[in-house]
């Protein structure tokens, strides 16, 4: 069975999805959320305290997915742990067979349901990427202590596409690539024309395309439920790009949820035609049941 990294290296257009671990002591609740994605998604992100709220721990959740035959992408945030704890989690991830890591800053606790919680942020996302890369490549902790065994980490970072103005340079993403990022999953960008202009600028700066850093760019999309939810996402979720034409299409639909799934499938096909896009990442807050249908329809459309 090919891993996510192998599929990307072979030029496969990948489709990843995302689950938020349940607020539960019962692994069966996690498995029930992930099972519909088995055999459909190329890998499944496991969020780490999404929204600065407590859920089943991401490290344990990712290990359970491996046991269930689902390849996880472990999201690891800088919010809750200092560098000592994060280094321990990286060693634990390797020991559990977790390869794919998405390194994130994490939402500030003030955004969650326990706003008095103390944020840590001992490392930023770039610092944690560098830590993971050095542990993998040198088998050495920052203190100089040697680490036994091996870590086959495939390192990812977050990104937020924009319609780049003249003179704009992708400095943030470049820094993450320099720190060790091999793939990037993005915020929602539902406009393939914006993606085309964005990836062209990334190519100009040597991040994607032939003779580049060969970053694998995976664009975030959503099966939208309604025009109202699309407007809410644009207003409330920083960096979200949803064209007016998409909102109008949902507004005019007799069945907005079905139209939202059709829009997602159309968008996946359009993005797959962009040679600088390596895949899509489907996020569907409060609409998880739509994701398997979208993946099946997209696979049939792409015939791969």
PDB file of C-alpha atoms in Angstrom:
ATOM      1  CA  UNK A   1       0.000   0.000   0.000  1.00  0.00           C
ATOM      2  CA  UNK A   2       1.443   3.350  -1.060  1.00  0.00           C
ATOM      3  CA  UNK A   3       1.808   6.014   1.599  1.00  0.00           C
ATOM      4  CA  UNK A   4       0.640   9.598   1.133  1.00  0.00           C
ATOM      5  CA  UNK A   5       4.234  10.664   0.527  1.00  0.00           C
ATOM      6  CA  UNK A   6       4.728   7.984  -2.110  1.00  0.00           C
ATOM      7  CA  UNK A   7       1.512   8.918  -3.915  1.00  0.00           C
ATOM      8  CA  UNK A   8       2.572  12.550  -4.029  1.00  0.00           C
ATOM      9  CA  UNK A   9       6.079  11.696  -5.197  1.00  0.00           C
ATOM     10  CA  UNK A  10       4.567   9.610  -8.020  1.00  0.00           C
ATOM     11  CA  UNK A  11       2.400  12.493  -9.174  1.00  0.00           C
ATOM     12  CA  UNK A  12      -0.924  11.173  -7.910  1.00  0.00           C
ATOM     13  CA  UNK A  13      -3.554  13.831  -7.273  1.00  0.00           C
ATOM     14  CA  UNK A  14      -4.443  13.164  -3.638  1.00  0.00           C
ATOM     15  CA  UNK A  15      -7.603  13.812  -1.656  1.00  0.00           C
ATOM     16  CA  UNK A  16      -7.218  14.180   2.095  1.00  0.00           C
ATOM     17  CA  UNK A  17      -9.941  14.777   4.655  1.00  0.00           C
ATOM     18  CA  UNK A  18     -10.148  15.774   8.295  1.00  0.00           C
ATOM     19  CA  UNK A  19     -11.765  14.641  11.515  1.00  0.00           C
ATOM     20  CA  UNK A  20     -11.919  16.258  14.920  1.00  0.00           C
ATOM     21  CA  UNK A  21     -11.472  13.586  17.595  1.00  0.00           C
ATOM     22  CA  UNK A  22     -14.569  13.222  19.760  1.00  0.00           C
ATOM     23  CA  UNK A  23     -15.017  14.457  23.294  1.00  0.00           C
ATOM     24  CA  UNK A  24     -15.043  10.894  24.509  1.00  0.00           C
ATOM     25  CA  UNK A  25     -13.179   8.210  26.441  1.00  0.00           C
ATOM     26  CA  UNK A  26     -14.389   5.589  23.941  1.00  0.00           C
ATOM     27  CA  UNK A  27     -12.254   4.724  20.927  1.00  0.00           C
ATOM     28  CA  UNK A  28     -15.379   3.438  19.166  1.00  0.00           C
ATOM     29  CA  UNK A  29     -16.614   7.023  18.908  1.00  0.00           C
ATOM     30  CA  UNK A  30     -13.431   7.997  17.072  1.00  0.00           C
ATOM     31  CA  UNK A  31     -13.581   4.962  14.778  1.00  0.00           C
ATOM     32  CA  UNK A  32     -17.201   5.762  13.892  1.00  0.00           C
ATOM     33  CA  UNK A  33     -16.142   9.225  12.717  1.00  0.00           C
ATOM     34  CA  UNK A  34     -13.207   7.965  10.659  1.00  0.00           C
ATOM     35  CA  UNK A  35     -14.627   4.726   9.213  1.00  0.00           C
ATOM     36  CA  UNK A  36     -16.600   6.368   6.355  1.00  0.00           C
ATOM     37  CA  UNK A  37     -13.293   7.740   5.004  1.00  0.00           C
ATOM     38  CA  UNK A  38     -11.462   4.409   4.970  1.00  0.00           C
ATOM     39  CA  UNK A  39     -10.461   3.447   1.448  1.00  0.00           C
ATOM     40  CA  UNK A  40     -11.599   6.837   0.113  1.00  0.00           C
ATOM     41  CA  UNK A  41      -9.336   9.524   1.531  1.00  0.00           C
ATOM     42  CA  UNK A  42      -5.620   9.156   0.840  1.00  0.00           C
ATOM     43  CA  UNK A  43      -4.981  10.293   4.421  1.00  0.00           C
ATOM     44  CA  UNK A  44      -7.035  11.729   7.254  1.00  0.00           C
ATOM     45  CA  UNK A  45      -5.999  14.703   9.357  1.00  0.00           C
ATOM     46  CA  UNK A  46      -6.482  14.384  13.103  1.00  0.00           C
ATOM     47  CA  UNK A  47      -6.888  17.812  14.666  1.00  0.00           C
ATOM     48  CA  UNK A  48      -5.050  18.810  17.844  1.00  0.00           C
ATOM     49  CA  UNK A  49      -7.329  20.669  20.235  1.00  0.00           C
ATOM     50  CA  UNK A  50      -9.277  22.279  17.388  1.00  0.00           C
ATOM     51  CA  UNK A  51     -10.773  25.645  18.280  1.00  0.00           C
ATOM     52  CA  UNK A  52      -8.687  25.626  21.482  1.00  0.00           C
ATOM     53  CA  UNK A  53     -11.104  23.076  22.964  1.00  0.00           C
ATOM     54  CA  UNK A  54     -10.384  19.714  24.566  1.00  0.00           C
ATOM     55  CA  UNK A  55     -10.940  16.549  22.539  1.00  0.00           C
ATOM     56  CA  UNK A  56      -9.490  13.050  22.610  1.00  0.00           C
ATOM     57  CA  UNK A  57      -5.720  13.536  22.239  1.00  0.00           C
ATOM     58  CA  UNK A  58      -4.545  13.720  18.640  1.00  0.00           C
ATOM     59  CA  UNK A  59      -1.519  11.467  19.177  1.00  0.00           C
ATOM     60  CA  UNK A  60      -3.637   8.611  20.521  1.00  0.00           C
ATOM     61  CA  UNK A  61      -6.314   9.233  17.884  1.00  0.00           C
ATOM     62  CA  UNK A  62      -3.760   9.019  15.057  1.00  0.00           C
ATOM     63  CA  UNK A  63      -2.396   5.758  16.478  1.00  0.00           C
ATOM     64  CA  UNK A  64      -5.917   4.311  16.598  1.00  0.00           C
ATOM     65  CA  UNK A  65      -6.476   5.245  12.948  1.00  0.00           C
ATOM     66  CA  UNK A  66      -3.339   3.317  11.979  1.00  0.00           C
ATOM     67  CA  UNK A  67      -4.734   0.284  13.801  1.00  0.00           C
ATOM     68  CA  UNK A  68      -7.932   0.703  11.782  1.00  0.00           C
ATOM     69  CA  UNK A  69      -6.064   0.772   8.463  1.00  0.00           C
ATOM     70  CA  UNK A  70      -6.408   4.535   7.921  1.00  0.00           C
ATOM     71  CA  UNK A  71      -3.312   6.630   7.247  1.00  0.00           C
ATOM     72  CA  UNK A  72      -3.347   9.676   9.558  1.00  0.00           C
ATOM     73  CA  UNK A  73      -1.878  13.126   9.285  1.00  0.00           C
ATOM     74  CA  UNK A  74      -1.156  14.144  12.856  1.00  0.00           C
ATOM     75  CA  UNK A  75      -1.728  17.819  13.496  1.00  0.00           C
ATOM     76  CA  UNK A  76       0.700  19.075  16.118  1.00  0.00           C
ATOM     77  CA  UNK A  77       0.253  22.556  17.567  1.00  0.00           C
ATOM     78  CA  UNK A  78       2.613  24.798  19.486  1.00  0.00           C
ATOM     79  CA  UNK A  79      -0.116  26.119  21.774  1.00  0.00           C
ATOM     80  CA  UNK A  80      -0.223  23.629  24.634  1.00  0.00           C
ATOM     81  CA  UNK A  81       3.274  22.183  25.119  1.00  0.00           C
ATOM     82  CA  UNK A  82       6.793  23.446  25.602  1.00  0.00           C
ATOM     83  CA  UNK A  83       9.676  22.193  23.481  1.00  0.00           C
ATOM     84  CA  UNK A  84      10.481  19.324  25.860  1.00  0.00           C
ATOM     85  CA  UNK A  85       6.939  17.935  25.629  1.00  0.00           C
ATOM     86  CA  UNK A  86       6.823  18.480  21.854  1.00  0.00           C
ATOM     87  CA  UNK A  87      10.100  16.613  21.367  1.00  0.00           C
ATOM     88  CA  UNK A  88       8.659  13.766  23.428  1.00  0.00           C
ATOM     89  CA  UNK A  89       5.529  13.728  21.267  1.00  0.00           C
ATOM     90  CA  UNK A  90       7.650  13.597  18.112  1.00  0.00           C
ATOM     91  CA  UNK A  91       9.504  10.553  19.434  1.00  0.00           C
ATOM     92  CA  UNK A  92       6.196   8.981  20.452  1.00  0.00           C
ATOM     93  CA  UNK A  93       4.714   9.619  17.002  1.00  0.00           C
ATOM     94  CA  UNK A  94       7.643   7.870  15.332  1.00  0.00           C
ATOM     95  CA  UNK A  95       7.385   4.952  17.756  1.00  0.00           C
ATOM     96  CA  UNK A  96       3.676   4.601  16.907  1.00  0.00           C
ATOM     97  CA  UNK A  97       4.350   4.528  13.172  1.00  0.00           C
ATOM     98  CA  UNK A  98       2.951   7.992  12.482  1.00  0.00           C
ATOM     99  CA  UNK A  99       4.707   9.487   9.465  1.00  0.00           C
ATOM    100  CA  UNK A 100       2.681  12.512   8.358  1.00  0.00           C
ATOM    101  CA  UNK A 101       2.818  15.617  10.536  1.00  0.00           C
ATOM    102  CA  UNK A 102       1.055  18.932   9.972  1.00  0.00           C
ATOM    103  CA  UNK A 103       2.807  21.506  12.131  1.00  0.00           C
ATOM    104  CA  UNK A 104       0.621  24.391  13.292  1.00  0.00           C
ATOM    105  CA  UNK A 105       0.744  27.339  15.651  1.00  0.00           C
ATOM    106  CA  UNK A 106      -2.688  26.507  17.080  1.00  0.00           C
ATOM    107  CA  UNK A 107      -5.627  28.691  18.037  1.00  0.00           C
ATOM    108  CA  UNK A 108      -5.123  30.957  21.030  1.00  0.00           C
ATOM    109  CA  UNK A 109      -6.926  29.670  24.164  1.00  0.00           C
ATOM    110  CA  UNK A 110      -8.941  32.899  24.244  1.00  0.00           C
ATOM    111  CA  UNK A 111     -10.827  31.532  21.212  1.00  0.00           C
ATOM    112  CA  UNK A 112     -11.946  28.407  23.079  1.00  0.00           C
ATOM    113  CA  UNK A 113     -14.282  27.423  25.875  1.00  0.00           C
ATOM    114  CA  UNK A 114     -11.598  27.712  28.607  1.00  0.00           C
ATOM    115  CA  UNK A 115     -10.203  31.178  27.871  1.00  0.00           C
ATOM    116  CA  UNK A 116      -8.264  31.310  31.143  1.00  0.00           C
ATOM    117  CA  UNK A 117      -6.008  28.449  29.994  1.00  0.00           C
ATOM    118  CA  UNK A 118      -2.377  29.493  29.736  1.00  0.00           C
ATOM    119  CA  UNK A 119      -0.937  29.459  26.201  1.00  0.00           C
ATOM    120  CA  UNK A 120       2.594  28.094  25.815  1.00  0.00           C
ATOM    121  CA  UNK A 121       3.916  28.903  22.313  1.00  0.00           C
ATOM    122  CA  UNK A 122       7.454  28.029  23.406  1.00  0.00           C
ATOM    123  CA  UNK A 123       8.104  27.313  19.706  1.00  0.00           C
ATOM    124  CA  UNK A 124       6.399  28.771  16.665  1.00  0.00           C
ATOM    125  CA  UNK A 125       5.400  26.618  13.688  1.00  0.00           C
ATOM    126  CA  UNK A 126       8.699  27.212  11.913  1.00  0.00           C
ATOM    127  CA  UNK A 127      10.664  26.314  15.055  1.00  0.00           C
ATOM    128  CA  UNK A 128       8.699  23.095  15.513  1.00  0.00           C
ATOM    129  CA  UNK A 129       9.204  22.182  11.846  1.00  0.00           C
ATOM    130  CA  UNK A 130      12.956  22.669  12.293  1.00  0.00           C
ATOM    131  CA  UNK A 131      12.885  20.539  15.440  1.00  0.00           C
ATOM    132  CA  UNK A 132      11.060  17.687  13.685  1.00  0.00           C
ATOM    133  CA  UNK A 133      13.358  17.862  10.655  1.00  0.00           C
ATOM    134  CA  UNK A 134      16.528  17.820  12.746  1.00  0.00           C
ATOM    135  CA  UNK A 135      15.282  14.957  14.910  1.00  0.00           C
ATOM    136  CA  UNK A 136      14.471  12.967  11.762  1.00  0.00           C
ATOM    137  CA  UNK A 137      17.672  13.792   9.896  1.00  0.00           C
ATOM    138  CA  UNK A 138      20.266  13.811  12.685  1.00  0.00           C
ATOM    139  CA  UNK A 139      18.780  11.545  15.396  1.00  0.00           C
ATOM    140  CA  UNK A 140      19.776  14.219  17.864  1.00  0.00           C
ATOM    141  CA  UNK A 141      17.899  16.382  20.355  1.00  0.00           C
ATOM    142  CA  UNK A 142      18.728  20.091  20.566  1.00  0.00           C
ATOM    143  CA  UNK A 143      20.667  19.274  23.749  1.00  0.00           C
ATOM    144  CA  UNK A 144      22.962  16.996  21.729  1.00  0.00           C
ATOM    145  CA  UNK A 145      21.570  13.768  23.158  1.00  0.00           C
ATOM    146  CA  UNK A 146      21.278  11.007  20.589  1.00  0.00           C
ATOM    147  CA  UNK A 147      17.890   9.486  19.763  1.00  0.00           C
ATOM    148  CA  UNK A 148      17.748   5.767  18.988  1.00  0.00           C
ATOM    149  CA  UNK A 149      15.709   4.339  16.128  1.00  0.00           C
ATOM    150  CA  UNK A 150      14.401   6.168  13.073  1.00  0.00           C
ATOM    151  CA  UNK A 151      11.660   8.668  12.274  1.00  0.00           C
ATOM    152  CA  UNK A 152      10.196   8.647   8.748  1.00  0.00           C
ATOM    153  CA  UNK A 153       8.441  11.975   9.115  1.00  0.00           C
ATOM    154  CA  UNK A 154       6.744  13.620   6.132  1.00  0.00           C
ATOM    155  CA  UNK A 155       6.489  17.217   7.270  1.00  0.00           C
ATOM    156  CA  UNK A 156       3.665  19.588   6.471  1.00  0.00           C
ATOM    157  CA  UNK A 157       2.779  23.214   7.129  1.00  0.00           C
ATOM    158  CA  UNK A 158      -0.312  25.363   6.816  1.00  0.00           C
ATOM    159  CA  UNK A 159      -0.785  27.974   4.126  1.00  0.00           C
ATOM    160  CA  UNK A 160      -3.406  30.549   3.120  1.00  0.00           C
ATOM    161  CA  UNK A 161      -3.584  31.285  -0.617  1.00  0.00           C
ATOM    162  CA  UNK A 162      -4.216  34.852  -1.725  1.00  0.00           C
ATOM    163  CA  UNK A 163      -4.718  36.630  -5.029  1.00  0.00           C
ATOM    164  CA  UNK A 164      -1.166  37.982  -5.093  1.00  0.00           C
ATOM    165  CA  UNK A 165      -0.780  41.720  -5.728  1.00  0.00           C
ATOM    166  CA  UNK A 166       2.190  43.027  -7.740  1.00  0.00           C
ATOM    167  CA  UNK A 167       5.437  42.593  -5.864  1.00  0.00           C
ATOM    168  CA  UNK A 168       4.054  40.125  -3.334  1.00  0.00           C
ATOM    169  CA  UNK A 169       6.454  37.367  -2.243  1.00  0.00           C
ATOM    170  CA  UNK A 170       5.583  34.145  -0.377  1.00  0.00           C
ATOM    171  CA  UNK A 171       7.969  34.842   2.480  1.00  0.00           C
ATOM    172  CA  UNK A 172       6.039  32.929   5.141  1.00  0.00           C
ATOM    173  CA  UNK A 173       5.711  29.768   3.104  1.00  0.00           C
ATOM    174  CA  UNK A 174       9.311  30.032   1.934  1.00  0.00           C
ATOM    175  CA  UNK A 175      10.420  30.149   5.573  1.00  0.00           C
ATOM    176  CA  UNK A 176       8.429  27.022   6.370  1.00  0.00           C
ATOM    177  CA  UNK A 177       9.949  25.177   3.408  1.00  0.00           C
ATOM    178  CA  UNK A 178      13.413  26.228   4.552  1.00  0.00           C
ATOM    179  CA  UNK A 179      12.530  24.867   8.000  1.00  0.00           C
ATOM    180  CA  UNK A 180      11.587  21.482   6.541  1.00  0.00           C
ATOM    181  CA  UNK A 181       8.039  21.562   5.146  1.00  0.00           C
ATOM    182  CA  UNK A 182       7.549  19.053   2.321  1.00  0.00           C
ATOM    183  CA  UNK A 183       3.820  19.594   1.828  1.00  0.00           C
ATOM    184  CA  UNK A 184       1.332  22.299   2.686  1.00  0.00           C
ATOM    185  CA  UNK A 185      -2.397  22.100   3.332  1.00  0.00           C
ATOM    186  CA  UNK A 186      -4.242  25.358   2.922  1.00  0.00           C
ATOM    187  CA  UNK A 187      -7.147  27.336   4.255  1.00  0.00           C
ATOM    188  CA  UNK A 188     -10.354  27.167   2.189  1.00  0.00           C
ATOM    189  CA  UNK A 189      -9.748  28.510  -1.328  1.00  0.00           C
ATOM    190  CA  UNK A 190     -12.767  27.801  -3.529  1.00  0.00           C
ATOM    191  CA  UNK A 191     -11.618  29.868  -6.503  1.00  0.00           C
ATOM    192  CA  UNK A 192      -9.463  27.958  -9.029  1.00  0.00           C
ATOM    193  CA  UNK A 193      -8.499  31.203 -10.775  1.00  0.00           C
ATOM    194  CA  UNK A 194      -7.054  32.597  -7.545  1.00  0.00           C
ATOM    195  CA  UNK A 195      -5.259  29.288  -7.003  1.00  0.00           C
ATOM    196  CA  UNK A 196      -3.795  29.495 -10.517  1.00  0.00           C
ATOM    197  CA  UNK A 197      -2.442  32.996  -9.935  1.00  0.00           C
ATOM    198  CA  UNK A 198      -1.166  32.037  -6.494  1.00  0.00           C
ATOM    199  CA  UNK A 199       0.627  28.895  -7.649  1.00  0.00           C
ATOM    200  CA  UNK A 200       2.139  30.812 -10.572  1.00  0.00           C
ATOM    201  CA  UNK A 201       3.678  33.213  -8.077  1.00  0.00           C
ATOM    202  CA  UNK A 202       4.909  30.309  -5.938  1.00  0.00           C
ATOM    203  CA  UNK A 203       6.513  28.841  -9.048  1.00  0.00           C
ATOM    204  CA  UNK A 204       8.246  32.146  -9.785  1.00  0.00           C
ATOM    205  CA  UNK A 205       9.808  31.926  -6.327  1.00  0.00           C
ATOM    206  CA  UNK A 206      10.908  28.303  -6.711  1.00  0.00           C
ATOM    207  CA  UNK A 207       8.467  26.626  -4.350  1.00  0.00           C
ATOM    208  CA  UNK A 208       6.426  24.514  -6.795  1.00  0.00           C
ATOM    209  CA  UNK A 209       6.962  23.203 -10.303  1.00  0.00           C
ATOM    210  CA  UNK A 210       9.957  21.728 -12.080  1.00  0.00           C
ATOM    211  CA  UNK A 211      13.361  22.619 -10.672  1.00  0.00           C
ATOM    212  CA  UNK A 212      11.758  23.936  -7.490  1.00  0.00           C
ATOM    213  CA  UNK A 213      11.724  23.009  -3.829  1.00  0.00           C
ATOM    214  CA  UNK A 214       8.979  20.564  -4.953  1.00  0.00           C
ATOM    215  CA  UNK A 215       6.570  21.533  -2.207  1.00  0.00           C
ATOM    216  CA  UNK A 216       3.376  19.495  -2.519  1.00  0.00           C
ATOM    217  CA  UNK A 217       0.506  21.997  -2.323  1.00  0.00           C
ATOM    218  CA  UNK A 218      -2.851  20.621  -1.166  1.00  0.00           C
ATOM    219  CA  UNK A 219      -5.710  23.129  -1.450  1.00  0.00           C
ATOM    220  CA  UNK A 220      -8.392  23.314   1.233  1.00  0.00           C
ATOM    221  CA  UNK A 221     -12.006  23.087   0.065  1.00  0.00           C
ATOM    222  CA  UNK A 222     -15.432  22.461   1.604  1.00  0.00           C
ATOM    223  CA  UNK A 223     -18.743  20.916   0.549  1.00  0.00           C
ATOM    224  CA  UNK A 224     -20.808  23.999   1.356  1.00  0.00           C
ATOM    225  CA  UNK A 225     -24.254  23.496   2.875  1.00  0.00           C
ATOM    226  CA  UNK A 226     -25.870  26.816   1.961  1.00  0.00           C
ATOM    227  CA  UNK A 227     -25.249  30.376   0.844  1.00  0.00           C
ATOM    228  CA  UNK A 228     -25.603  31.405   4.479  1.00  0.00           C
ATOM    229  CA  UNK A 229     -22.833  29.072   5.630  1.00  0.00           C
ATOM    230  CA  UNK A 230     -20.607  30.225   2.745  1.00  0.00           C
ATOM    231  CA  UNK A 231     -21.051  33.853   3.788  1.00  0.00           C
ATOM    232  CA  UNK A 232     -20.350  32.946   7.433  1.00  0.00           C
ATOM    233  CA  UNK A 233     -17.119  31.189   6.454  1.00  0.00           C
ATOM    234  CA  UNK A 234     -15.959  34.190   4.429  1.00  0.00           C
ATOM    235  CA  UNK A 235     -16.659  36.537   7.333  1.00  0.00           C
ATOM    236  CA  UNK A 236     -15.504  34.422  10.280  1.00  0.00           C
ATOM    237  CA  UNK A 237     -12.722  32.124   9.043  1.00  0.00           C
ATOM    238  CA  UNK A 238      -9.614  34.149   8.324  1.00  0.00           C
ATOM    239  CA  UNK A 239      -8.183  33.629   4.854  1.00  0.00           C
ATOM    240  CA  UNK A 240     -11.236  31.870   3.416  1.00  0.00           C
ATOM    241  CA  UNK A 241     -11.848  32.563  -0.289  1.00  0.00           C
ATOM    242  CA  UNK A 242     -15.291  31.742  -1.717  1.00  0.00           C
ATOM    243  CA  UNK A 243     -16.298  33.530  -4.942  1.00  0.00           C
ATOM    244  CA  UNK A 244     -19.549  35.483  -5.192  1.00  0.00           C
ATOM    245  CA  UNK A 245     -20.542  33.228  -8.092  1.00  0.00           C
ATOM    246  CA  UNK A 246     -20.382  30.205  -5.798  1.00  0.00           C
ATOM    247  CA  UNK A 247     -22.589  31.906  -3.223  1.00  0.00           C
ATOM    248  CA  UNK A 248     -25.062  32.847  -5.958  1.00  0.00           C
ATOM    249  CA  UNK A 249     -25.114  29.248  -7.228  1.00  0.00           C
ATOM    250  CA  UNK A 250     -26.003  28.038  -3.753  1.00  0.00           C
ATOM    251  CA  UNK A 251     -28.608  30.774  -3.366  1.00  0.00           C
ATOM    252  CA  UNK A 252     -30.376  29.707  -6.546  1.00  0.00           C
ATOM    253  CA  UNK A 253     -30.298  25.963  -5.822  1.00  0.00           C
ATOM    254  CA  UNK A 254     -33.438  24.032  -4.928  1.00  0.00           C
ATOM    255  CA  UNK A 255     -31.250  21.752  -2.775  1.00  0.00           C
ATOM    256  CA  UNK A 256     -28.305  23.872  -1.539  1.00  0.00           C
ATOM    257  CA  UNK A 257     -26.542  20.982   0.242  1.00  0.00           C
ATOM    258  CA  UNK A 258     -26.575  18.830  -2.915  1.00  0.00           C
ATOM    259  CA  UNK A 259     -25.427  21.830  -4.935  1.00  0.00           C
ATOM    260  CA  UNK A 260     -22.605  22.374  -2.446  1.00  0.00           C
ATOM    261  CA  UNK A 261     -21.405  18.823  -3.015  1.00  0.00           C
ATOM    262  CA  UNK A 262     -21.591  19.314  -6.789  1.00  0.00           C
ATOM    263  CA  UNK A 263     -19.613  22.561  -6.488  1.00  0.00           C
ATOM    264  CA  UNK A 264     -16.932  20.716  -4.523  1.00  0.00           C
ATOM    265  CA  UNK A 265     -16.650  18.020  -7.197  1.00  0.00           C
ATOM    266  CA  UNK A 266     -16.416  20.648  -9.962  1.00  0.00           C
ATOM    267  CA  UNK A 267     -13.746  22.468  -7.980  1.00  0.00           C
ATOM    268  CA  UNK A 268     -11.691  19.314  -7.437  1.00  0.00           C
ATOM    269  CA  UNK A 269     -11.720  18.672 -11.184  1.00  0.00           C
ATOM    270  CA  UNK A 270     -10.609  22.250 -11.893  1.00  0.00           C
ATOM    271  CA  UNK A 271      -7.805  22.081  -9.332  1.00  0.00           C
ATOM    272  CA  UNK A 272      -6.636  18.694 -10.628  1.00  0.00           C
ATOM    273  CA  UNK A 273      -6.055  20.366 -13.997  1.00  0.00           C
ATOM    274  CA  UNK A 274      -3.498  22.711 -12.381  1.00  0.00           C
ATOM    275  CA  UNK A 275      -0.141  20.894 -12.541  1.00  0.00           C
ATOM    276  CA  UNK A 276       1.151  22.867  -9.553  1.00  0.00           C
ATOM    277  CA  UNK A 277      -1.623  21.600  -7.272  1.00  0.00           C
ATOM    278  CA  UNK A 278      -0.874  18.211  -5.728  1.00  0.00           C
ATOM    279  CA  UNK A 279      -4.285  17.559  -4.219  1.00  0.00           C
ATOM    280  CA  UNK A 280      -7.208  18.840  -2.197  1.00  0.00           C
ATOM    281  CA  UNK A 281      -7.936  18.767   1.513  1.00  0.00           C
ATOM    282  CA  UNK A 282     -11.637  18.503   2.310  1.00  0.00           C
ATOM    283  CA  UNK A 283     -12.762  20.105   5.554  1.00  0.00           C
ATOM    284  CA  UNK A 284     -16.458  19.960   6.403  1.00  0.00           C
ATOM    285  CA  UNK A 285     -17.274  21.354   9.848  1.00  0.00           C
ATOM    286  CA  UNK A 286     -20.704  20.033  10.890  1.00  0.00           C
ATOM    287  CA  UNK A 287     -21.108  18.406   7.459  1.00  0.00           C
ATOM    288  CA  UNK A 288     -18.945  15.289   7.767  1.00  0.00           C
ATOM    289  CA  UNK A 289     -21.501  13.071   6.056  1.00  0.00           C
ATOM    290  CA  UNK A 290     -20.985  14.915   2.754  1.00  0.00           C
ATOM    291  CA  UNK A 291     -17.290  14.111   2.478  1.00  0.00           C
ATOM    292  CA  UNK A 292     -17.402  10.443   1.359  1.00  0.00           C
ATOM    293  CA  UNK A 293     -19.931  11.277  -1.391  1.00  0.00           C
ATOM    294  CA  UNK A 294     -17.752  14.128  -2.648  1.00  0.00           C
ATOM    295  CA  UNK A 295     -14.646  11.921  -2.735  1.00  0.00           C
ATOM    296  CA  UNK A 296     -16.457   9.122  -4.610  1.00  0.00           C
ATOM    297  CA  UNK A 297     -17.867  11.543  -7.181  1.00  0.00           C
ATOM    298  CA  UNK A 298     -14.520  13.278  -7.605  1.00  0.00           C
ATOM    299  CA  UNK A 299     -12.664   9.973  -8.089  1.00  0.00           C
ATOM    300  CA  UNK A 300     -15.180   8.951 -10.767  1.00  0.00           C
ATOM    301  CA  UNK A 301     -14.784  12.303 -12.485  1.00  0.00           C
ATOM    302  CA  UNK A 302     -10.983  12.146 -12.394  1.00  0.00           C
ATOM    303  CA  UNK A 303     -10.898   8.393 -13.108  1.00  0.00           C
ATOM    304  CA  UNK A 304      -8.065   7.962 -10.610  1.00  0.00           C
TER     305      UNK A 304
END
